[in-house]
Tab-separated table of C-alpha atoms in Angstrom:
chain	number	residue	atom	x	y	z
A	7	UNK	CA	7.517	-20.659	-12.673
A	8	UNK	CA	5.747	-18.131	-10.842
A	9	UNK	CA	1.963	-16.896	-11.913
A	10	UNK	CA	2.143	-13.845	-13.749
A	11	UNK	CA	0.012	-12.168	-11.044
A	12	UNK	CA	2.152	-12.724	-8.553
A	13	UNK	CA	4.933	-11.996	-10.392
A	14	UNK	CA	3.257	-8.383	-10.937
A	15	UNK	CA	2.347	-8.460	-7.117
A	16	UNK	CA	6.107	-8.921	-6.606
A	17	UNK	CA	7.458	-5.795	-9.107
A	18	UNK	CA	5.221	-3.888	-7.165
A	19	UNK	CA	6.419	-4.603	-3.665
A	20	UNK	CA	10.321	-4.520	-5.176
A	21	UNK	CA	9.566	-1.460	-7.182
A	22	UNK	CA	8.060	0.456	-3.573
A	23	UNK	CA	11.344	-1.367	-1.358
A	24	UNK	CA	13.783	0.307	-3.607
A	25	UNK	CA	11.919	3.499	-4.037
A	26	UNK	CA	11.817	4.143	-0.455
A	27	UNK	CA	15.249	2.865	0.071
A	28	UNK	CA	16.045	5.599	-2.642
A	29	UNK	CA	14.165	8.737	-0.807
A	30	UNK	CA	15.364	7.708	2.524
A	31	UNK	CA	18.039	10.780	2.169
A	32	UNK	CA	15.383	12.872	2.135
A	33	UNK	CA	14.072	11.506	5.717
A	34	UNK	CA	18.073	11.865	7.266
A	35	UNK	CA	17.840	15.030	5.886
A	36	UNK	CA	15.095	16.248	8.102
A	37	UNK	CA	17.064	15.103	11.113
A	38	UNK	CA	20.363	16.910	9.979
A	39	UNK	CA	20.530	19.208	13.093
A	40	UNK	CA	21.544	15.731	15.325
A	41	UNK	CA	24.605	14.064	15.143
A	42	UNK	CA	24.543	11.084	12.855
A	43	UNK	CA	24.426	8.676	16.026
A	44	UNK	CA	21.975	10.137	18.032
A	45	UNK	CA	19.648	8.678	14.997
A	46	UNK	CA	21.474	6.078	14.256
A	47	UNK	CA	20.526	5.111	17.797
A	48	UNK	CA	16.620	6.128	17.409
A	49	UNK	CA	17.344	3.998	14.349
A	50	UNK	CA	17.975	0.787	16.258
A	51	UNK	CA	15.472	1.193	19.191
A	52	UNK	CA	12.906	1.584	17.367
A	53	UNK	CA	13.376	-0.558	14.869
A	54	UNK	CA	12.516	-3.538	17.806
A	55	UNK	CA	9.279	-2.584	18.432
A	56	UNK	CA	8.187	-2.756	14.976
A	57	UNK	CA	9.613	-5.977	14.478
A	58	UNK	CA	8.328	-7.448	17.437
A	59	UNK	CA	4.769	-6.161	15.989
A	60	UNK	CA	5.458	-7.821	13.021
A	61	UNK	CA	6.220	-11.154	14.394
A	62	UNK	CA	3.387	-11.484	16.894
A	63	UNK	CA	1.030	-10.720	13.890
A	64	UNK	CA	2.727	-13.287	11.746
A	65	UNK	CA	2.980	-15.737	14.895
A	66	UNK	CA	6.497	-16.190	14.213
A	67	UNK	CA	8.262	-17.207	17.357
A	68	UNK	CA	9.503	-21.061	17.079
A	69	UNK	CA	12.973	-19.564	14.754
A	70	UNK	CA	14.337	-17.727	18.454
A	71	UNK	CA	14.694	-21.207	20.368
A	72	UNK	CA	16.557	-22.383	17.245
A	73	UNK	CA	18.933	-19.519	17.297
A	74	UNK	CA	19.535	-19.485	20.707
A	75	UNK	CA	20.589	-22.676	20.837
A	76	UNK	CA	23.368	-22.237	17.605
A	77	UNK	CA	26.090	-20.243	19.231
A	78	UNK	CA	27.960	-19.891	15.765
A	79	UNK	CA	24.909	-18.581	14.151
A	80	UNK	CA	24.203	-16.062	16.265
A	81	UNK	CA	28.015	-15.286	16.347
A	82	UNK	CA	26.925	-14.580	12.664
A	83	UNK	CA	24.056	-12.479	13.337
A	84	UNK	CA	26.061	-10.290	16.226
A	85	UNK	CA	28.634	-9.826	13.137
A	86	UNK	CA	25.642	-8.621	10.393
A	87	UNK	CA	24.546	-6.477	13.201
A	88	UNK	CA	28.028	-4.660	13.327
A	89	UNK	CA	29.035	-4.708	9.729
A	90	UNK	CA	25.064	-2.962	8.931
A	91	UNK	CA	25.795	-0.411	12.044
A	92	UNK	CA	28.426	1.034	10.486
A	93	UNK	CA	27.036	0.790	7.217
A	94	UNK	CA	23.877	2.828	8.497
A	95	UNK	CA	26.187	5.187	10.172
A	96	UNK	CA	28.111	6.206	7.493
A	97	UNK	CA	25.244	6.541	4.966
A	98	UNK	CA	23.329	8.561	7.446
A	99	UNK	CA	26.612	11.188	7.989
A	100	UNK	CA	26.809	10.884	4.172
A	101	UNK	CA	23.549	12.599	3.538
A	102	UNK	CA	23.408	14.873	6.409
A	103	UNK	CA	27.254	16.229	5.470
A	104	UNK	CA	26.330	16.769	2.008
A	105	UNK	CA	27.655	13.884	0.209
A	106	UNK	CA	24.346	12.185	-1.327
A	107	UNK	CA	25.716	11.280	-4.462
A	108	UNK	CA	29.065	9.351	-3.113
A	109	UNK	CA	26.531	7.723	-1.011
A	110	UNK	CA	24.823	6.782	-4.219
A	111	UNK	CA	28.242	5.239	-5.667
A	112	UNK	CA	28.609	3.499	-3.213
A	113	UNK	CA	25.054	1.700	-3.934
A	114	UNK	CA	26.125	1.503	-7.660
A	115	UNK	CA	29.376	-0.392	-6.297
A	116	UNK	CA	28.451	-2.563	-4.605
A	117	UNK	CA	27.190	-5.223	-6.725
A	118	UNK	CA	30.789	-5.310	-8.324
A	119	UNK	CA	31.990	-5.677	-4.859
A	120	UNK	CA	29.447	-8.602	-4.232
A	121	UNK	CA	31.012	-10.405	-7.318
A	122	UNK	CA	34.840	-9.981	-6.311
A	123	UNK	CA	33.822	-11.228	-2.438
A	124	UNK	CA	32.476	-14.313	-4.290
A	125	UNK	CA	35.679	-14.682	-6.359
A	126	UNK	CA	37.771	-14.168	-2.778
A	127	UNK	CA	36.055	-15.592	-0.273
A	128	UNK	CA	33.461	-18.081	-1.966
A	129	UNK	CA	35.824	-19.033	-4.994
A	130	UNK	CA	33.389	-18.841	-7.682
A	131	UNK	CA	34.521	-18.595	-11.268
A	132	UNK	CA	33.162	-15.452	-13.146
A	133	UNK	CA	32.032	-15.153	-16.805
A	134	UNK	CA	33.946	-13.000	-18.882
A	135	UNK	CA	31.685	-10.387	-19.300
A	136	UNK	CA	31.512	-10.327	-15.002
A	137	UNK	CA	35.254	-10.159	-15.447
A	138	UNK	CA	34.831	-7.130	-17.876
A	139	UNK	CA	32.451	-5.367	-15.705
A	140	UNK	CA	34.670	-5.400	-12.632
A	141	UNK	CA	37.661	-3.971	-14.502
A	142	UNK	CA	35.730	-1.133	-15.592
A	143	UNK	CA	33.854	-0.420	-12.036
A	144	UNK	CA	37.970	-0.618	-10.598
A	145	UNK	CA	38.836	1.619	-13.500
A	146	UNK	CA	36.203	4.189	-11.652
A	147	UNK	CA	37.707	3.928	-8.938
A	148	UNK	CA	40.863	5.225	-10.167
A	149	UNK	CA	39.641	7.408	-12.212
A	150	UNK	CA	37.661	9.343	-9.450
A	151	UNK	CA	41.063	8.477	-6.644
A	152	UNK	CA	43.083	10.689	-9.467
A	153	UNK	CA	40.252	13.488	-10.380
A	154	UNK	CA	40.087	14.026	-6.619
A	155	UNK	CA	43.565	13.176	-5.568
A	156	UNK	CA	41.833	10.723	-2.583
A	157	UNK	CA	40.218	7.215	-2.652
A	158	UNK	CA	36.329	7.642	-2.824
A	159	UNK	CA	36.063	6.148	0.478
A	160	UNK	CA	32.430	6.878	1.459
A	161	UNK	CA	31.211	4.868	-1.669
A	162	UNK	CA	33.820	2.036	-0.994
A	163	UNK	CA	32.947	2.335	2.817
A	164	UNK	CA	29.361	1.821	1.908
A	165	UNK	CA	29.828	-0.756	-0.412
A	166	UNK	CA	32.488	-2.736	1.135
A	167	UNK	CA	30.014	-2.845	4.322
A	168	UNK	CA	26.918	-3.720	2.416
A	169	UNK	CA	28.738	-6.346	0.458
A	170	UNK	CA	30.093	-7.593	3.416
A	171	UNK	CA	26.894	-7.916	5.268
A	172	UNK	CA	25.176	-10.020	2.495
A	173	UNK	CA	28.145	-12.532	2.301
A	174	UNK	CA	27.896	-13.014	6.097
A	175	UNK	CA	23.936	-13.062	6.173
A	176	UNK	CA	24.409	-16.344	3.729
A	177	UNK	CA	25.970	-17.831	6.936
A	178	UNK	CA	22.883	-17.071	8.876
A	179	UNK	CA	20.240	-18.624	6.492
A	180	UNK	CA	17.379	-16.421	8.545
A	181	UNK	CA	14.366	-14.473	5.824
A	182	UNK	CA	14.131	-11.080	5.485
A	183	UNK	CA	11.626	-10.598	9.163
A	184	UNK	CA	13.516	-12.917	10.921
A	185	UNK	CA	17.216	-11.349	10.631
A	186	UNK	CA	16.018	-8.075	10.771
A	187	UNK	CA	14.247	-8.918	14.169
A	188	UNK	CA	17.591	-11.042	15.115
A	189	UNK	CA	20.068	-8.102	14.181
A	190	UNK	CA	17.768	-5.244	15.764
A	191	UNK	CA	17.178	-7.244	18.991
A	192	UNK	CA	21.569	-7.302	19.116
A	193	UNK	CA	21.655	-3.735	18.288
A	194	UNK	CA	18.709	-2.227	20.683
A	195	UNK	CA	20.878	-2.267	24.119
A	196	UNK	CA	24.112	-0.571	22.714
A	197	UNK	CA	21.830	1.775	21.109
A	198	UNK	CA	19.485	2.632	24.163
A	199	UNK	CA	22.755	2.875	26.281
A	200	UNK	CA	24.063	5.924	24.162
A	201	UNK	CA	20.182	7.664	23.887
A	202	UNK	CA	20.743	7.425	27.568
A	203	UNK	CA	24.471	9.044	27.798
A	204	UNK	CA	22.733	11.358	25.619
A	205	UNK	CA	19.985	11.999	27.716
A	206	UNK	CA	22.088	12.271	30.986
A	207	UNK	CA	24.081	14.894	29.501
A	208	UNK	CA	21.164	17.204	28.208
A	209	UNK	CA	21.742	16.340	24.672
A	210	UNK	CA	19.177	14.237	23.536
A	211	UNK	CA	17.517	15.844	20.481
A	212	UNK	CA	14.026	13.329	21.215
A	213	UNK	CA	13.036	15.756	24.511
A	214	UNK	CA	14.881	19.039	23.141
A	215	UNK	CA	13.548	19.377	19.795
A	216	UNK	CA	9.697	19.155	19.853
A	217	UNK	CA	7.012	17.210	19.282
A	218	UNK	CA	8.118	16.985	15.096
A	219	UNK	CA	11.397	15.822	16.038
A	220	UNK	CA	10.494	13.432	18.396
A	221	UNK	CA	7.694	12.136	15.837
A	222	UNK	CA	10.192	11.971	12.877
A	223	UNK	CA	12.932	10.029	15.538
A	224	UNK	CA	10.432	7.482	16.494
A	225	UNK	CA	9.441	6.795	13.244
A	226	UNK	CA	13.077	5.946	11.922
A	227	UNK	CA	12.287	2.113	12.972
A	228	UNK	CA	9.206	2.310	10.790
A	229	UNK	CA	11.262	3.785	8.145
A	230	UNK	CA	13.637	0.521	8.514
A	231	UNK	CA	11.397	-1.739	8.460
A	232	UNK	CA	8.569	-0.751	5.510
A	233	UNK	CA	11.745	-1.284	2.771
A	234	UNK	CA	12.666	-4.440	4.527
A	235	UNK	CA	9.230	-6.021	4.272
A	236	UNK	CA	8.531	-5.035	0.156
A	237	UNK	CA	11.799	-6.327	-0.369
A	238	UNK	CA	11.066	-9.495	1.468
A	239	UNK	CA	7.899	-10.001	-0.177
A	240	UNK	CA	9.221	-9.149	-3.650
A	241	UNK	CA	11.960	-11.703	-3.164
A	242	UNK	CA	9.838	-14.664	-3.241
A	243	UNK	CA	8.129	-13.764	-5.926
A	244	UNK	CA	10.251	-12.673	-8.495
A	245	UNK	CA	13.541	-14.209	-10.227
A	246	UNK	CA	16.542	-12.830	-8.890
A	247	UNK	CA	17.534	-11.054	-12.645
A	248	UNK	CA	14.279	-9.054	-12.158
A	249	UNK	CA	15.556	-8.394	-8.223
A	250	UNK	CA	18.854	-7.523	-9.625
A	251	UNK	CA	17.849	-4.597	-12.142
A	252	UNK	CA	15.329	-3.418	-9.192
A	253	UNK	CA	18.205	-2.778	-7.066
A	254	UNK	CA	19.691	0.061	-9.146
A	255	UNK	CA	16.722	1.702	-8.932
A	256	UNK	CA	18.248	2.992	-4.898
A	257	UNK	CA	21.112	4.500	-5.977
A	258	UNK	CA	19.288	6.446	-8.560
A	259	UNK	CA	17.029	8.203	-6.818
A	260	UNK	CA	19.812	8.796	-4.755
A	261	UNK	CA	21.552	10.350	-7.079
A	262	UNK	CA	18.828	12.287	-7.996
A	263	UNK	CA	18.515	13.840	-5.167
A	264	UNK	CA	22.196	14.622	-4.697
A	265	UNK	CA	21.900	16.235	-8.020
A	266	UNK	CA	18.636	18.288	-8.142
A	267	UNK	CA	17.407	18.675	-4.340
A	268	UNK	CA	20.546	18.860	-2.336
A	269	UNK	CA	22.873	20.621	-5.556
A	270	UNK	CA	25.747	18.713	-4.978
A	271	UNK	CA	28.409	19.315	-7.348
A	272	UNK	CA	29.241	17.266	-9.958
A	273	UNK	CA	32.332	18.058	-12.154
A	274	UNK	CA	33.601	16.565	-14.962
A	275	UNK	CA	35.662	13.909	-13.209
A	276	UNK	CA	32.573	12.481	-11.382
A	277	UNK	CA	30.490	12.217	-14.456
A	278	UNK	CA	33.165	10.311	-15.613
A	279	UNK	CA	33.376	7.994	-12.632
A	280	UNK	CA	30.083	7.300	-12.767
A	281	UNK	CA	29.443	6.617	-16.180
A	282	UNK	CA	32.413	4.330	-15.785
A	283	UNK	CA	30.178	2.865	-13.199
A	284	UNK	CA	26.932	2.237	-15.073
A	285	UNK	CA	28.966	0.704	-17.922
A	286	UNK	CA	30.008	-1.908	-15.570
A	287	UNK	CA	25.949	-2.291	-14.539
A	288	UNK	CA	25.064	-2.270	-18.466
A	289	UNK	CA	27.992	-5.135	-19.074
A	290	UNK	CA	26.649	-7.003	-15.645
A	291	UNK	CA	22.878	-6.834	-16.246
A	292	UNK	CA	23.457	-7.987	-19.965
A	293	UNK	CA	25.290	-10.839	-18.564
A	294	UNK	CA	22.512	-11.598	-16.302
A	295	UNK	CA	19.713	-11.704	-18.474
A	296	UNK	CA	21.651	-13.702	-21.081
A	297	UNK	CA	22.785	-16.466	-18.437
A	298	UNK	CA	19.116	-16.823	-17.009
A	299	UNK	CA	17.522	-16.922	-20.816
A	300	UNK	CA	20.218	-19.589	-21.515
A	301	UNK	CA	19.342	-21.285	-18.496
A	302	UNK	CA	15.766	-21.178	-18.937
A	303	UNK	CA	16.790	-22.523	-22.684
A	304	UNK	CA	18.402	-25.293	-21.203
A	305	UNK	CA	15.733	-26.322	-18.543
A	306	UNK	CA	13.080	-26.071	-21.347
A	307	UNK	CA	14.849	-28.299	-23.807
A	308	UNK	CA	15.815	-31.161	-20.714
A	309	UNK	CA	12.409	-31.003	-19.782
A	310	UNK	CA	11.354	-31.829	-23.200
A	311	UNK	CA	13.823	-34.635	-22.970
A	312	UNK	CA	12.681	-36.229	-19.848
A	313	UNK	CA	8.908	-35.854	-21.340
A	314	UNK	CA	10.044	-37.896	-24.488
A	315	UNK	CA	12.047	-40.439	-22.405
A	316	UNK	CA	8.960	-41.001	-20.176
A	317	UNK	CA	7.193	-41.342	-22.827
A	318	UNK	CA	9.522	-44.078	-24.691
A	319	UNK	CA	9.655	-45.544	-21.835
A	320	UNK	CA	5.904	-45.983	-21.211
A	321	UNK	CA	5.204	-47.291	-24.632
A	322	UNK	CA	7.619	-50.246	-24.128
A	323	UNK	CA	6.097	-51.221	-20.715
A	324	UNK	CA	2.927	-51.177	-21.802
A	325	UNK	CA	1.712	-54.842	-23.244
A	326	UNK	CA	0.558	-55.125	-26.784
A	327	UNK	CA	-2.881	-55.498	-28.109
A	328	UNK	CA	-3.966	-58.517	-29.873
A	329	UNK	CA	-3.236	-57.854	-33.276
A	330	UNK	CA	-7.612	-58.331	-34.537
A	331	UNK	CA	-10.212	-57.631	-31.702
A	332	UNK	CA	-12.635	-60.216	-33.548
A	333	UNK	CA	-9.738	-63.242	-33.689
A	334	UNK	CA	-11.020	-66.681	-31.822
A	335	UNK	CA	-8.610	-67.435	-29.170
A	336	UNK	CA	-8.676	-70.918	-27.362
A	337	UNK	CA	-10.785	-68.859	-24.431
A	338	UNK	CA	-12.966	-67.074	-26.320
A	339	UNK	CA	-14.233	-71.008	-28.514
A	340	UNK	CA	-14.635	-72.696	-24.914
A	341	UNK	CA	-11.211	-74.484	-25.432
A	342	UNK	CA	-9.560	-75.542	-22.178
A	343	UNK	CA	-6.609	-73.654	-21.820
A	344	UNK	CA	-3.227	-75.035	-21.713
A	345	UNK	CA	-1.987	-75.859	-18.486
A	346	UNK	CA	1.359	-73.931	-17.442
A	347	UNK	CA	4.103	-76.676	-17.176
A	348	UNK	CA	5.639	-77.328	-13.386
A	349	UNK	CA	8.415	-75.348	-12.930
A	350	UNK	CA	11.636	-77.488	-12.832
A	351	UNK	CA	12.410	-78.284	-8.823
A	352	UNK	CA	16.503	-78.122	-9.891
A	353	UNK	CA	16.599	-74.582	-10.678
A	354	UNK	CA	17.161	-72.064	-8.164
């Protein structure tokens, strides 16, 4: 169990990784005269600096050798970088072509996505209730595919990516610092190529836009990382139930901002997608907090158990106490004591 003030110190860093991961439209959205991949390059070189900082003031070095050496692994990591590319990509188009609050779906999705990968690929066995709140997030779906007469595929795009990346990252086993250095350090090349096709061509919006834009591109690794770091300190200090309500927190500012900055529209089909959507989080979260207070039940009461079975246990090791302190005893009236016989040369 966790001290309560670090478990305060960790809603604070969660509650500031998710609020920034939430208003990060509103950063894209300064940088909507570029093409989504001009900063989804800036996005990537700078994001290597700033983890390279990071792990020469942490003095964390010795994991690189490791990887290195564990071609499958960092088969893994080349694949998170990929899957997280094109996740960044299309979340950065997303806000910049006005479609903030699909983006925002797509956040709200995505734990219902988690749980059928886990079902698919893992074969884990869900609750009922988990069962219940995936039939009701599909039943969005649909709902929204036949309001709009298409599949919402910039939420599923974004979710199915996102999901995708946290199944593989289980593969990797690296912390929050660590993969985000490994990923960034895979991505940085591909990225700097196409700044430079850019560049060669006399579109590069970092030496044609001023000294703001150039500022605001060079700070997208900063942006990256900040998030990245709460979240990683929040993790280790909080139970994951308390990490999984945080989480929703994103997508709501998100959709805030679709919604009352940007004025994206929002008809009466998409109000019903997405309150199909947060019935499925209600149903989920409930489940949640029930299974962890029944597990923490559980633990309490074998705990208990193990306390009382030490403590049987104990009793009847320990040797009993002569039944009267003041009783004479052979010893204690000078009496010789009896001698122990020989022990019998025949028995084994």
């Amino acid at each position: 169990m966790q001290p309560q003030s670090d478990q305060r110190t960790g809603l604070v860093y969660g509650t500031a990784a998710y609020v920034m991961w939430g208003l990060l439209p509103l950063y894209w959205h300064l940088l909507g005269d570029l093409a989504p991949a001009e900063i989804l390059a800036h996005r990537m070189v700078w994001s290597l600096p700033v983890a390279v900082v990071i792990l020469a003031v942490m003095r964390r070095w010795s994991w690189t050798l490791r990887l290195v050496r564990q071609p499958k692994r960092l088969g893994l990591v080349l694949v998170c970088a990929t899957v997280i590319s094109v996740n960044w990509f299309l979340y950065i188009w997303a806000v910049n072509s006005g479609h903030v609050l699909e983006a925002s779906l797509g956040y709200f999705i995505n734990p219902l996505v988690s749980i059928a990968f886990g079902v698919l690929v893992l074969r884990e066995r869900l609750r009922p209730l988990q069962w219940t709140a995936v039939g009701v997030g599909t039943a969005a779906v649909v709902v929204m595919a036949v309001a709009y007469g298409k599949v919402p595929w910039i939420s599923l795009g974004l979710a199915f990516t996102f999901a995708t990346y946290g199944l593989v990252k289980k593969g990797v086993k690296l912390d929050g610092i660590e993969g985000f250095s490994a990923e960034t350090a895979m991505q940085f090349v591909p990225a700097l190529g196409i700044l430079v096709y850019l560049g060669a061509r006399g579109e590069a919006g970092f030496v044609t836009g001023g000294v703001g834009q150039m500022l605001l591109l060079m700070g997208c690794g900063v942006a990256t990382a900040l998030p990245l770091i709460a979240f990683g300190a929040s993790a280790v200090r909080l139970p994951l139930t308390v990490l999984g309500m945080l989480q929703y927190l994103a997508p709501t500012f998100q959709f805030a901002l679709g919604l009352l900055v940007f004025h994206e529209e929002m008809p009466v089909e998409r109000w019903a997608g997405f309150g199909l959507v947060w019935l499925a989080l209600v149903v989920l979260t409930y489940d949640a907090i029930r299974t962890a207070r029944s597990a923490r039940t559980a633990l309490a009461k074998a705990r208990e158990a193990a306390r009382e079975a030490l403590a049987e246990t104990t009793a009847a090791l320990t040797p009993a106490a002569p039944e009267s302190a003041g009783q004479n005893t052979p010893e204690s009236a000078g009496a010789a004591p009896h001698a122990a016989p020989e022990p019998d040369a025949a028995k084994p």
